Short mmCIF file of C-alpha atoms and ligand atoms in Angstrom, two decimals:
data_model
loop_
_atom_site.label_atom_id
_atom_site.label_comp_id
_atom_site.label_asym_id
_atom_site.label_seq_id
_atom_site.Cartn_x
_atom_site.Cartn_y
_atom_site.Cartn_z
CA MET V 133 0.02 -0.02 0.03
CA THR V 134 2.81 2.41 0.69
CA ALA V 135 6.03 3.28 -1.14
CA ARG V 136 8.78 2.39 1.13
CA LEU V 137 11.68 4.67 0.49
CA GLY V 138 14.09 2.86 2.75
CA GLY V 139 15.98 -0.05 1.21
CA GLY V 140 14.47 -0.79 -2.17
CA ARG V 141 12.41 2.09 -3.37
CA THR V 142 9.19 1.07 -4.93
CA ASP V 143 6.62 3.16 -6.66
CA SER V 144 3.18 3.00 -5.14
CA ASP V 145 -0.44 3.04 -6.11
CA LEU V 146 -2.46 5.84 -4.75
CA VAL V 147 -3.75 5.07 -1.27
CA THR V 148 -7.17 6.23 -0.20
CA LEU V 149 -7.46 8.86 2.46
CA ASP V 150 -9.20 6.32 4.70
CA GLU V 151 -6.39 3.81 4.34
CA ALA V 152 -3.77 6.55 5.01
CA ALA V 153 -5.57 7.69 8.15
CA ALA V 154 -6.06 4.22 9.44
CA ASP V 155 -2.41 3.34 8.81
CA ALA V 156 -1.20 6.55 10.49
CA VAL V 157 -3.29 5.89 13.57
CA SER V 158 -2.17 2.28 13.82
CA ARG V 159 1.48 3.44 14.14
CA VAL V 160 1.09 5.22 17.48
CA HIS V 161 0.06 4.49 21.03
CA PRO V 162 -1.38 6.76 23.72
CA VAL V 163 1.26 8.67 25.65
CA ALA V 164 1.97 7.31 29.06
CA GLY V 165 1.92 9.72 32.04
CA THR V 166 -0.96 11.37 33.76
CA LEU V 167 -1.39 14.45 35.86
CA GLU V 168 -4.00 15.76 38.28
CA LEU V 169 -5.44 19.05 37.25
CA PRO V 170 -7.85 21.34 39.07
CA LEU V 171 -11.14 21.55 37.17
CA GLY V 172 -10.33 25.15 36.14
CA GLU V 173 -7.48 23.93 34.08
CA ALA V 174 -8.86 20.74 32.69
CA ASP V 175 -10.99 21.89 29.75
CA GLY V 176 -9.81 20.13 26.56
CA HIS V 177 -7.65 17.63 28.40
CA VAL V 178 -8.23 13.94 28.01
CA LEU V 179 -9.53 11.84 30.97
CA ALA V 180 -6.97 9.21 31.86
CA GLN V 181 -9.53 7.01 33.59
CA ALA V 182 -13.25 6.75 33.81
CA VAL V 183 -14.90 8.84 36.56
CA THR V 184 -17.38 7.20 38.89
CA ALA V 185 -19.89 9.24 40.96
CA PRO V 186 -18.73 9.46 44.60
CA ARG V 187 -22.27 10.54 45.64
CA ASP V 188 -25.78 10.86 44.44
CA LEU V 189 -26.78 13.76 42.26
CA PRO V 190 -28.84 15.56 43.41
CA PRO V 191 -27.51 14.68 46.90
CA PHE V 192 -30.97 14.98 48.49
CA ALA V 193 -34.58 15.21 47.35
CA ASN V 194 -35.39 18.78 46.52
CA SER V 195 -38.05 20.95 44.98
CA ALA V 196 -38.01 21.82 41.24
CA VAL V 197 -40.24 24.81 41.77
CA ASP V 198 -41.31 27.43 44.20
CA GLY V 199 -44.53 26.08 45.83
CA TYR V 200 -45.90 23.84 48.52
CA ALA V 201 -44.73 20.43 49.66
CA ILE V 202 -47.53 18.02 50.63
CA ARG V 203 -48.33 14.40 51.24
CA PHE V 204 -50.27 13.19 48.22
CA ALA V 205 -52.46 11.06 50.51
CA ASP V 206 -53.79 14.28 52.09
CA LEU V 207 -55.37 15.50 48.88
CA ALA V 208 -59.13 15.07 48.31
CA THR V 209 -59.97 12.95 45.24
CA GLY V 210 -61.51 14.99 42.39
CA ALA V 211 -61.78 18.23 44.42
CA SER V 212 -59.65 21.00 45.76
CA THR V 213 -58.03 20.69 49.20
CA SER V 214 -57.26 23.38 51.76
CA LEU V 215 -54.35 22.73 54.09
CA PRO V 216 -52.71 24.78 56.84
CA ILE V 217 -49.21 26.12 56.05
CA LEU V 218 -46.95 24.61 58.67
CA GLY V 219 -43.62 26.24 57.87
CA ARG V 220 -41.15 26.98 55.11
CA THR V 221 -37.75 25.88 53.76
CA MET V 222 -35.43 27.96 51.59
CA ALA V 223 -32.62 26.61 49.39
CA GLY V 224 -29.64 25.93 51.55
CA GLU V 225 -31.57 25.13 54.67
CA ALA V 226 -31.79 21.72 56.37
CA PRO V 227 -34.83 19.54 55.58
CA ALA V 228 -37.87 19.84 57.90
CA VAL V 229 -40.44 17.21 58.86
CA LEU V 230 -43.93 17.57 57.40
CA GLY V 231 -46.98 17.25 59.77
CA GLN V 232 -50.62 17.25 58.68
CA GLY V 233 -50.57 20.18 56.20
CA ALA V 234 -48.57 22.00 53.52
CA TRP V 235 -44.96 23.22 53.73
CA ARG V 236 -43.88 26.32 51.83
CA ILE V 237 -40.81 25.45 49.75
CA PHE V 238 -38.49 27.09 47.21
CA THR V 239 -36.60 25.79 44.24
CA GLY V 240 -33.62 23.74 45.36
CA ALA V 241 -34.73 23.48 48.91
CA PRO V 242 -34.74 19.99 50.52
CA VAL V 243 -38.16 18.37 50.59
CA PRO V 244 -39.48 17.92 54.10
CA ASP V 245 -39.48 14.32 55.39
CA GLY V 246 -42.92 12.89 54.77
CA ALA V 247 -43.77 15.06 51.69
CA ASP V 248 -43.92 13.30 48.33
CA THR V 249 -45.42 15.95 46.01
CA ILE V 250 -44.83 19.69 45.32
CA VAL V 251 -47.58 21.97 44.04
CA MET V 252 -46.40 25.06 42.11
CA GLN V 253 -47.22 28.36 43.68
CA GLU V 254 -48.82 29.49 40.42
CA ASP V 255 -51.51 26.73 40.84
CA VAL V 256 -52.63 27.47 44.38
CA VAL V 257 -54.87 30.03 46.11
CA GLY V 258 -53.21 31.24 49.27
CA GLY V 259 -54.89 32.70 52.25
CA ALA V 260 -53.43 33.70 55.67
CA GLY V 261 -51.90 30.51 57.01
CA THR V 262 -53.84 28.31 54.58
CA VAL V 263 -53.34 27.24 50.98
CA THR V 264 -55.98 25.81 48.64
CA LEU V 265 -54.66 23.18 46.19
CA PRO V 266 -56.55 22.43 42.94
CA ALA V 267 -57.76 18.98 41.96
CA GLY V 268 -55.81 16.87 39.50
CA ILE V 269 -52.30 17.01 41.06
CA ASN V 270 -50.04 14.10 40.20
CA ARG V 271 -48.15 12.17 42.86
CA GLY V 272 -44.49 13.02 42.92
CA ALA V 273 -44.98 16.25 40.82
CA ASN V 274 -42.12 18.84 40.82
CA LEU V 275 -39.92 16.79 43.13
CA ARG V 276 -36.35 15.93 42.20
CA LEU V 277 -35.32 12.68 43.89
CA ALA V 278 -31.92 12.07 45.39
CA GLY V 279 -29.73 10.34 42.77
CA GLU V 280 -32.31 10.76 39.97
CA ASP V 281 -29.63 12.48 37.66
CA VAL V 282 -26.64 10.31 38.75
CA ALA V 283 -26.61 7.48 41.22
CA CYS V 284 -23.63 7.06 43.57
CA GLY V 285 -21.18 4.54 42.02
CA GLN V 286 -22.37 5.02 38.51
CA GLN V 287 -19.83 5.80 35.76
CA VAL V 288 -20.40 9.30 34.56
CA LEU V 289 -17.56 9.93 32.12
CA PRO V 290 -15.49 7.41 30.16
CA ALA V 291 -11.76 7.23 29.93
CA GLY V 292 -10.61 9.03 26.78
CA ARG V 293 -13.21 11.73 26.97
CA ARG V 294 -11.84 15.09 25.87
CA LEU V 295 -13.31 17.20 28.63
CA ARG V 296 -15.90 19.80 27.63
CA PRO V 297 -17.43 22.59 29.71
CA GLN V 298 -20.52 20.49 30.58
CA ASP V 299 -18.27 17.62 31.71
CA LEU V 300 -16.53 19.95 34.05
CA GLY V 301 -19.89 21.17 35.36
CA LEU V 302 -20.88 17.57 36.13
CA LEU V 303 -17.62 16.81 37.96
CA ALA V 304 -17.98 19.97 40.01
CA ALA V 305 -21.61 19.07 40.86
CA LEU V 306 -20.26 15.74 42.15
CA GLY V 307 -17.87 17.63 44.40
CA LEU V 308 -14.76 16.66 42.57
CA ALA V 309 -12.10 19.44 42.60
CA GLU V 310 -9.44 17.66 40.53
CA VAL V 311 -9.42 15.27 37.66
CA ILE V 312 -6.77 12.84 36.32
CA VAL V 313 -5.93 13.49 32.69
CA ARG V 314 -3.22 12.27 30.34
CA ARG V 315 -0.36 14.62 29.65
CA ARG V 316 -0.67 16.31 26.33
CA PRO V 317 1.31 14.89 23.43
CA ARG V 318 4.40 16.97 22.64
CA VAL V 319 4.67 17.86 18.99
CA ALA V 320 7.78 19.30 17.41
CA LEU V 321 6.78 21.59 14.58
CA PHE V 322 8.97 22.72 11.69
CA SER V 323 8.48 24.49 8.35
CA THR V 324 10.95 23.67 5.62
CA GLY V 325 11.95 25.79 2.61
CA ASP V 326 14.70 28.24 1.61
CA GLU V 327 11.98 30.69 0.53
CA LEU V 328 10.34 30.92 3.92
CA THR V 329 10.60 34.04 6.09
CA GLU V 330 9.31 34.62 9.58
CA PRO V 331 6.31 37.05 9.58
CA GLY V 332 7.35 40.44 10.83
CA ARG V 333 10.75 40.35 9.09
CA PRO V 334 11.48 42.07 5.76
CA LEU V 335 10.74 39.91 2.71
CA GLY V 336 13.69 39.40 0.39
CA PRO V 337 13.48 38.68 -3.34
CA GLY V 338 11.79 35.33 -4.05
CA ALA V 339 10.78 34.91 -0.42
CA ILE V 340 7.37 34.31 1.12
CA TYR V 341 6.19 34.36 4.62
CA ASP V 342 5.85 31.09 6.55
CA ALA V 343 2.11 30.55 6.72
CA ASN V 344 1.93 26.90 7.51
CA ARG V 345 3.54 27.03 10.91
CA ALA V 346 1.07 29.68 12.33
CA MET V 347 -1.82 27.54 10.99
CA LEU V 348 -0.43 24.21 12.15
CA ARG V 349 0.49 25.52 15.55
CA ALA V 350 -3.09 26.67 16.15
CA MET V 351 -4.50 23.40 14.76
CA LEU V 352 -2.19 21.43 17.10
CA LEU V 353 -3.21 23.47 20.11
CA ARG V 354 -6.88 23.00 19.30
CA ALA V 355 -6.25 19.23 19.01
CA GLY V 356 -4.88 19.28 22.54
CA ALA V 357 -1.15 19.07 21.72
CA GLU V 358 1.74 20.86 23.42
CA VAL V 359 3.68 22.55 20.60
CA VAL V 360 7.45 22.72 20.52
CA ASP V 361 7.89 25.35 17.79
CA LEU V 362 11.22 24.77 16.16
CA GLY V 363 11.01 27.42 13.39
CA ILE V 364 12.06 27.21 9.79
CA LEU V 365 14.47 24.68 8.42
CA ARG V 366 16.49 25.34 5.23
CA ASP V 367 16.45 22.91 2.38
CA GLU V 368 19.73 21.33 3.43
CA ALA V 369 19.67 17.58 4.18
CA LYS V 370 22.49 17.43 6.77
CA ASP V 371 21.01 20.30 8.78
CA LEU V 372 17.53 18.99 8.43
CA GLU V 373 18.68 15.56 9.72
CA ARG V 374 20.40 17.03 12.74
CA ARG V 375 17.44 19.23 13.70
CA LEU V 376 14.95 16.29 13.23
CA ARG V 377 17.02 14.08 15.47
CA GLU V 378 17.16 16.73 18.22
CA ALA V 379 13.47 17.34 17.91
CA ALA V 380 12.62 13.71 18.13
CA ALA V 381 14.51 13.27 21.36
CA ASP V 382 11.86 14.71 23.62
CA CYS V 383 8.68 14.78 21.58
CA ASP V 384 5.90 12.32 20.79
CA LEU V 385 5.52 13.43 17.16
CA VAL V 386 7.56 15.42 14.68
CA LEU V 387 5.47 17.37 12.19
CA THR V 388 6.84 19.25 9.23
CA SER V 389 5.46 20.87 6.11
CA GLY V 390 7.15 21.25 2.70
CA GLY V 391 9.91 19.31 1.09
CA VAL V 392 8.18 15.97 0.55
CA SER V 393 7.51 16.21 -3.13
CA VAL V 394 9.85 14.93 -5.83
CA GLY V 395 11.65 18.23 -6.52
CA GLU V 396 15.36 18.69 -6.21
CA ALA V 397 15.00 20.80 -3.08
CA ASP V 398 12.75 18.28 -1.39
CA HIS V 399 15.29 17.06 1.25
CA VAL V 400 12.98 16.14 4.04
CA LYS V 401 12.59 12.60 2.76
CA ASP V 402 16.33 12.02 2.60
CA ALA V 403 16.89 13.55 6.04
CA VAL V 404 14.23 11.36 7.59
CA LEU V 405 15.51 8.24 5.87
CA ALA V 406 19.03 9.00 7.25
CA CYS V 407 17.77 8.83 10.83
CA GLY V 408 14.61 6.75 10.67
CA THR V 409 12.00 5.20 8.44
CA LEU V 410 9.76 6.72 5.82
CA ASP V 411 6.80 5.70 3.74
CA LEU V 412 5.76 8.26 1.11
CA TRP V 413 2.11 8.08 0.35
CA ARG V 414 0.47 9.39 -2.76
CA VAL V 415 -2.89 9.90 -1.16
CA ALA V 416 -5.88 10.02 -3.47
CA ILE V 417 -7.10 13.44 -2.35
CA LYS V 418 -7.46 16.91 -3.90
CA PRO V 419 -6.00 19.15 -2.88
CA GLY V 420 -3.22 17.02 -1.67
CA LYS V 421 0.21 15.91 -2.55
CA PRO V 422 2.27 13.19 -1.10
CA ILE V 423 2.15 12.84 2.60
CA ALA V 424 5.26 11.32 4.29
CA ILE V 425 4.89 9.12 7.34
CA GLY V 426 7.51 7.34 9.32
CA SER V 427 9.72 7.81 12.29
CA VAL V 428 12.75 9.76 13.33
CA SER V 429 14.98 8.05 15.92
CA GLY V 430 11.93 5.99 16.83
CA THR V 431 9.54 8.96 17.22
CA PRO V 432 6.60 9.11 14.85
CA PHE V 433 7.02 11.58 11.96
CA ILE V 434 4.55 13.20 9.59
CA GLY V 435 5.72 15.29 6.70
CA LEU V 436 2.92 17.29 5.22
CA PRO V 437 3.19 18.88 1.71
CA GLY V 438 4.02 22.62 1.39
CA ASN V 439 0.89 24.09 -0.17
CA PRO V 440 -1.21 25.53 2.66
CA VAL V 441 -4.56 24.00 1.64
CA ALA V 442 -2.93 20.58 1.27
CA VAL V 443 -1.45 21.14 4.72
CA PHE V 444 -4.88 21.92 6.18
CA VAL V 445 -6.44 18.85 4.62
CA GLY V 446 -3.49 16.60 5.51
CA PHE V 447 -3.72 17.81 9.09
CA ALA V 448 -7.43 17.50 9.45
CA PHE V 449 -7.80 14.01 7.98
CA VAL V 450 -4.52 12.24 8.76
CA THR V 451 -2.66 14.12 11.53
CA ARG V 452 -5.72 14.88 13.65
CA PRO V 453 -6.76 11.23 14.11
CA LEU V 454 -3.16 10.25 14.81
CA LEU V 455 -2.92 12.96 17.48
CA ALA V 456 -6.17 11.72 19.06
CA ARG V 457 -4.71 8.29 19.46
CA LEU V 458 -1.50 9.72 20.90
CA ALA V 459 -3.62 11.79 23.31
CA GLY V 460 -5.61 8.69 24.30
CA GLU V 461 -8.76 10.46 23.12
CA ALA V 462 -11.87 8.63 22.14
CA TYR V 463 -12.18 10.23 18.72
CA ALA V 464 -14.85 9.91 16.09
CA PRO V 465 -14.16 11.67 12.79
CA PRO V 466 -16.58 14.49 12.13
CA GLN V 467 -19.75 13.47 10.34
CA ALA V 468 -20.57 15.50 7.22
CA ARG V 469 -24.10 16.81 6.86
CA PRO V 470 -25.94 17.37 3.62
CA VAL V 471 -26.08 20.76 1.97
CA ARG V 472 -27.43 21.87 -1.41
CA LEU V 473 -24.93 22.91 -4.01
CA GLY V 474 -25.12 26.33 -5.54
CA PHE V 475 -22.73 25.31 -8.33
CA ALA V 476 -22.03 22.57 -10.75
CA HIS V 477 -18.81 20.59 -10.76
CA ALA V 478 -17.45 17.99 -13.18
CA ARG V 479 -14.21 16.10 -12.77
CA LYS V 480 -12.31 12.90 -13.32
CA PRO V 481 -13.25 10.40 -10.53
CA GLY V 482 -10.71 8.62 -8.40
CA ARG V 483 -9.70 11.05 -5.64
CA ARG V 484 -11.58 12.39 -2.66
CA GLU V 485 -11.95 16.06 -3.36
CA PHE V 486 -12.58 18.91 -0.92
CA LEU V 487 -14.15 22.11 -2.17
CA ARG V 488 -13.99 25.23 -0.06
CA VAL V 489 -17.45 26.70 0.29
CA SER V 490 -19.48 29.13 2.33
CA LEU V 491 -23.10 28.49 3.35
CA GLU V 492 -26.08 30.74 2.73
CA GLN V 493 -29.72 30.07 3.51
CA ASP V 494 -31.76 29.16 0.42
CA THR V 495 -35.28 30.62 0.10
CA ASP V 496 -36.74 27.45 1.69
CA GLY V 497 -34.32 27.69 4.64
CA ILE V 498 -32.00 24.85 3.49
CA ALA V 499 -28.27 25.62 3.49
CA ILE V 500 -26.84 26.23 0.02
CA ALA V 501 -23.06 25.97 -0.57
CA ARG V 502 -21.32 28.68 -2.59
CA ARG V 503 -17.88 27.81 -3.86
CA HIS V 504 -14.94 30.07 -3.17
CA PRO V 505 -13.31 31.35 -6.42
CA GLY V 506 -9.84 30.57 -5.06
CA GLU V 507 -9.40 26.87 -5.98
CA GLY V 508 -5.68 26.41 -5.88
CA ALA V 509 -3.86 24.30 -3.24
CA GLY V 510 -1.94 27.43 -2.27
CA SER V 511 -4.94 29.68 -1.70
CA LEU V 512 -5.03 30.66 1.96
CA ALA V 513 -7.70 33.25 1.26
CA SER V 514 -10.01 30.48 0.09
CA LEU V 515 -9.56 28.76 3.56
CA ALA V 516 -9.94 31.90 5.58
CA GLN V 517 -13.00 33.16 3.59
CA SER V 518 -15.08 30.03 3.61
CA ASP V 519 -17.07 28.02 6.19
CA GLY V 520 -16.02 24.45 5.41
CA LEU V 521 -15.49 21.71 2.89
CA VAL V 522 -17.81 20.01 0.54
CA VAL V 523 -16.63 16.44 0.20
CA LEU V 524 -16.68 14.62 -3.09
CA ALA V 525 -16.42 10.83 -2.74
CA GLU V 526 -13.80 9.10 -4.86
CA ASP V 527 -16.32 7.75 -7.33
CA VAL V 528 -18.30 11.01 -7.93
CA ALA V 529 -17.74 12.43 -11.47
CA GLN V 530 -20.39 15.03 -11.82
CA LEU V 531 -22.50 17.27 -9.57
CA ALA V 532 -25.14 19.64 -10.75
CA ALA V 533 -26.30 22.86 -9.08
CA GLY V 534 -29.13 21.84 -6.76
CA ASP V 535 -27.65 18.41 -5.93
CA THR V 536 -27.07 17.46 -2.27
CA ALA V 537 -23.50 16.86 -1.13
CA PRO V 538 -21.83 16.24 2.26
CA PHE V 539 -20.38 19.26 4.00
CA LEU V 540 -17.86 19.42 6.90
CA PRO V 541 -17.79 22.83 8.72
CA TYR V 542 -14.28 23.90 9.79
CA VAL V 543 -15.52 24.21 13.41
CA GLU V 544 -15.88 20.44 13.53
CA LEU V 545 -12.62 19.65 11.73
CA LEU V 546 -10.49 21.71 14.14
P1 LIG D 68 7.12 22.15 -1.38
O1 LIG D 68 6.31 20.98 -1.10
O2 LIG D 68 8.21 22.38 -0.41
O3 LIG D 68 7.66 22.09 -2.80
O4 LIG D 68 6.19 23.43 -1.35
C1 LIG D 68 5.04 23.50 -2.16
C2 LIG D 68 4.57 24.93 -2.21
O5 LIG D 68 4.17 25.34 -0.89
C3 LIG D 68 5.64 25.96 -2.66
O6 LIG D 68 4.95 26.95 -3.40
C4 LIG D 68 6.12 26.49 -1.32
O7 LIG D 68 6.67 27.83 -1.40
C5 LIG D 68 4.85 26.48 -0.47
N1 LIG D 68 5.11 26.39 0.94
C6 LIG D 68 5.99 25.53 1.52
N2 LIG D 68 6.06 25.75 2.83
C7 LIG D 68 5.23 26.79 3.11
C8 LIG D 68 4.92 27.53 4.25
N3 LIG D 68 5.44 27.16 5.44
N4 LIG D 68 4.14 28.58 4.23
C9 LIG D 68 3.58 28.95 3.02
N5 LIG D 68 3.83 28.32 1.84
C10 LIG D 68 4.67 27.22 1.88
MG1 LIG D 69 9.97 23.40 -0.41
#
């Protein structure tokens, strides 16, 4: 499936994007090492172990409304009932004990012992010291039972969960102040190319600014990695090799862009081969060029192509799932949703193609995709000025305006 460049070089067939991603993921294992973080720092980290509820949630039976706690058996059948008001409990107070009557209660307050039903204050007629409750009240109404949300001992979050704000809310509600997460994968990041200049510096003749590193750094951070930013490497094999070796020494992944095509200045391949292993894939995607995958001094290596849109796609569909596995994250690739095309597209089938589009609402409220005019693999404006990617499956040859096609919004890819 892959062209091994070590030993005997062989030419390869195109590999599908799915094969490439599955192969990439299969090469790595979750990083060892965990740390305990306060909840305030845990968002986006990956749970190292499942969390079990140390107590019931809610911890005690409480009222879901402002109203009156009563014993259902005290209600008349098919008629209203008047009961004396015996006392009241506010949120934060200890539970009372209900005698023969009604108990004024507020949202979140513990239900008095003996009460089994709460009547909303909007439904009653109150007099001095007495309340009249309507007919037709259901037993157990407006009462939140202890443990009805989560029972003590129940697993609430699985290992591998990348923590979200609502997960942190649940852990806090259970009284947990810290959580055990995996350490973040450390990723060494390089750009390669003699033409590249650091933004902010003057631009010499023939030079361009390094765009990929800023983009990849942000994508890595969003994917939960710790980034070791190692700058720009020149197209010089010996120097590349030395820097790659150094980077590999204390990282979980080495990620580069540029220099993996077949041009004379594409030295990344040779540098990697000198200190590790390399498979060079010709992945059946568009935009997309070869993606190099292998290892440097035993550390996993991915060499993305140089063109920024190919970098974006190669990161989203190959690097991102590999990072998820390194991070120990339970990861499901984003699911595309259907949109209506506002354009026609004809092509030679065989590759999975990604078209940069923005969404508008059609007159009937359905999302319609408008294609960005910048189609080239180098067009950063097309990425920055669009909402996501329309995906053309390998076997699709023709799409007409008005057809439905799968769409992946960038927010879900990043
Ligand atoms: P390469 O694969 O090195 O031949 O690069 C392919 C194209 O991508 C060339 O036009 C490069 O100048 C461009 N390129 C490579 N690296 C970067 C980068 N870090 N930022 C912007 N463009 C790049
Ligand atoms: Mg280059």
